[in-house]
Every structure is written in structure tokens, then in C-alpha cells.
Amino acid sequence: MACFFFVFCLLTLKVNNSKGCRAYIHNGFWFFKLLLLGAMCSGAFFIPDQETFLNAWRYVGAVGSVLFIGIQLLLIVEFAHKWNKNW
């Protein structure tokens, strides 16, 4: 599912109004989106169980988790700073 939402994140990056082609992709095409999501979720069960694949995804997951925790840390510090300033 993360790949699905990452692809749509890239497709709709810097969309300024709802009249453009990329905004139409974001707001429409529900049948194709759900079909693609179902195909990706089903296709995940057919990935072969190989040691190389699992080792590669271990490092991808480690880097992704560090980025996620770092972004969350920045957001909570920014939130606390603004809340303290407005209190």
C-alpha cells in the first residue's frame, strides 16, 4: 500500500487547482485506483522468498523508519513551540 500512495503522491505533487489533469487523477479514476490497489496487494503474495530480497527490504525499512521518526520529532517540537508561543 505504501507504494500505491507513494505513486499517487508523486503524481499529485504541487497541484495548485482542481481543474488540472493531475487534479482530475487525484479526484477521479476510482475504479482504476481500486483495481491497481487490489492488484498490488495481491501481487505482494507472489514475491519469491529469497534471502537477497529480504535483506534489501530490511535496509529500506530501516532507512524509512529513521526518516519517519525524524520527521515526527520535528513536527512535535514545532507543535510544542507554537503552542508555547500562543499560550
Short mmCIF file of C-alpha atoms in Angstrom, two decimals:
data_model
loop_
_atom_site.label_atom_id
_atom_site.label_comp_id
_atom_site.label_asym_id
_atom_site.label_seq_id
_atom_site.Cartn_x
_atom_site.Cartn_y
_atom_site.Cartn_z
CA MET A 1 0.00 0.00 0.00
CA ALA A 2 2.90 2.33 0.64
CA CYS A 3 3.99 2.01 -3.00
CA PHE A 4 0.45 2.81 -4.14
CA PHE A 5 0.24 6.01 -2.11
CA PHE A 6 3.82 7.00 -2.99
CA VAL A 7 3.00 6.80 -6.70
CA PHE A 8 -0.06 8.99 -6.23
CA CYS A 9 1.95 11.37 -4.07
CA LEU A 10 4.36 11.84 -6.96
CA LEU A 11 1.52 12.20 -9.47
CA THR A 12 -0.21 14.94 -7.49
CA LEU A 13 2.82 16.85 -6.24
CA LYS A 14 2.36 20.65 -6.50
CA VAL A 15 -1.22 20.55 -7.77
CA ASN A 16 -2.49 24.11 -7.38
CA ASN A 17 -6.11 23.88 -8.51
CA SER A 18 -8.78 21.27 -9.12
CA LYS A 19 -9.04 21.97 -12.85
CA GLY A 20 -5.76 20.39 -13.99
CA CYS A 21 -5.19 16.92 -15.38
CA ARG A 22 -3.30 15.69 -12.31
CA ALA A 23 -6.02 17.01 -10.01
CA TYR A 24 -8.53 15.04 -12.05
CA ILE A 25 -6.42 11.92 -11.47
CA HIS A 26 -6.44 12.67 -7.74
CA ASN A 27 -10.20 13.22 -7.53
CA GLY A 28 -11.36 10.65 -10.09
CA PHE A 29 -10.50 7.29 -11.66
CA TRP A 30 -11.71 5.40 -8.57
CA PHE A 31 -12.29 2.14 -10.42
CA PHE A 32 -8.74 2.08 -11.76
CA LYS A 33 -7.26 3.16 -8.43
CA LEU A 34 -9.03 0.38 -6.55
CA LEU A 35 -8.11 -2.12 -9.26
CA LEU A 36 -4.44 -1.08 -9.03
CA LEU A 37 -4.51 -1.24 -5.23
CA GLY A 38 -6.06 -4.70 -5.29
CA ALA A 39 -3.52 -5.90 -7.86
CA MET A 40 -0.61 -4.58 -5.81
CA CYS A 41 -1.90 -6.17 -2.59
CA SER A 42 -2.49 -9.48 -4.37
CA GLY A 43 0.85 -9.31 -6.14
CA ALA A 44 2.65 -8.98 -2.82
CA PHE A 45 1.77 -12.61 -2.09
CA PHE A 46 3.64 -13.76 -5.21
CA ILE A 47 7.01 -12.21 -4.30
CA PRO A 48 9.51 -15.06 -4.04
CA ASP A 49 11.02 -15.77 -0.65
CA GLN A 50 14.65 -15.07 -1.44
CA GLU A 51 17.33 -14.03 1.00
CA THR A 52 18.55 -11.16 -1.21
CA PHE A 53 15.10 -9.61 -1.44
CA LEU A 54 14.56 -9.78 2.31
CA ASN A 55 17.98 -8.30 3.08
CA ALA A 56 17.38 -5.40 0.69
CA TRP A 57 13.99 -4.60 2.20
CA ARG A 58 15.45 -4.78 5.70
CA TYR A 59 17.69 -1.81 4.89
CA VAL A 60 14.92 0.05 3.07
CA GLY A 61 12.72 -0.38 6.14
CA ALA A 62 15.47 0.80 8.49
CA VAL A 63 16.11 3.96 6.47
CA GLY A 64 12.38 4.63 6.12
CA SER A 65 11.80 4.23 9.84
CA VAL A 66 14.63 6.64 10.69
CA LEU A 67 13.18 9.22 8.29
CA PHE A 68 9.69 8.75 9.72
CA ILE A 69 10.82 9.15 13.34
CA GLY A 70 12.92 12.18 12.41
CA ILE A 71 10.01 13.90 10.68
CA GLN A 72 7.69 13.09 13.58
CA LEU A 73 10.22 14.51 16.04
CA LEU A 74 10.48 17.75 14.08
CA LEU A 75 6.70 18.05 13.85
CA ILE A 76 6.11 17.53 17.56
CA VAL A 77 8.84 20.00 18.53
CA GLU A 78 7.37 22.58 16.13
CA PHE A 79 3.90 21.96 17.55
CA ALA A 80 5.13 22.37 21.14
CA HIS A 81 6.98 25.56 20.22
CA LYS A 82 3.93 27.13 18.57
CA TRP A 83 1.66 26.03 21.41
CA ASN A 84 4.02 27.53 24.00
CA LYS A 85 4.25 30.75 21.99
CA ASN A 86 0.46 31.11 21.70
CA TRP A 87 -0.30 30.13 25.29
#
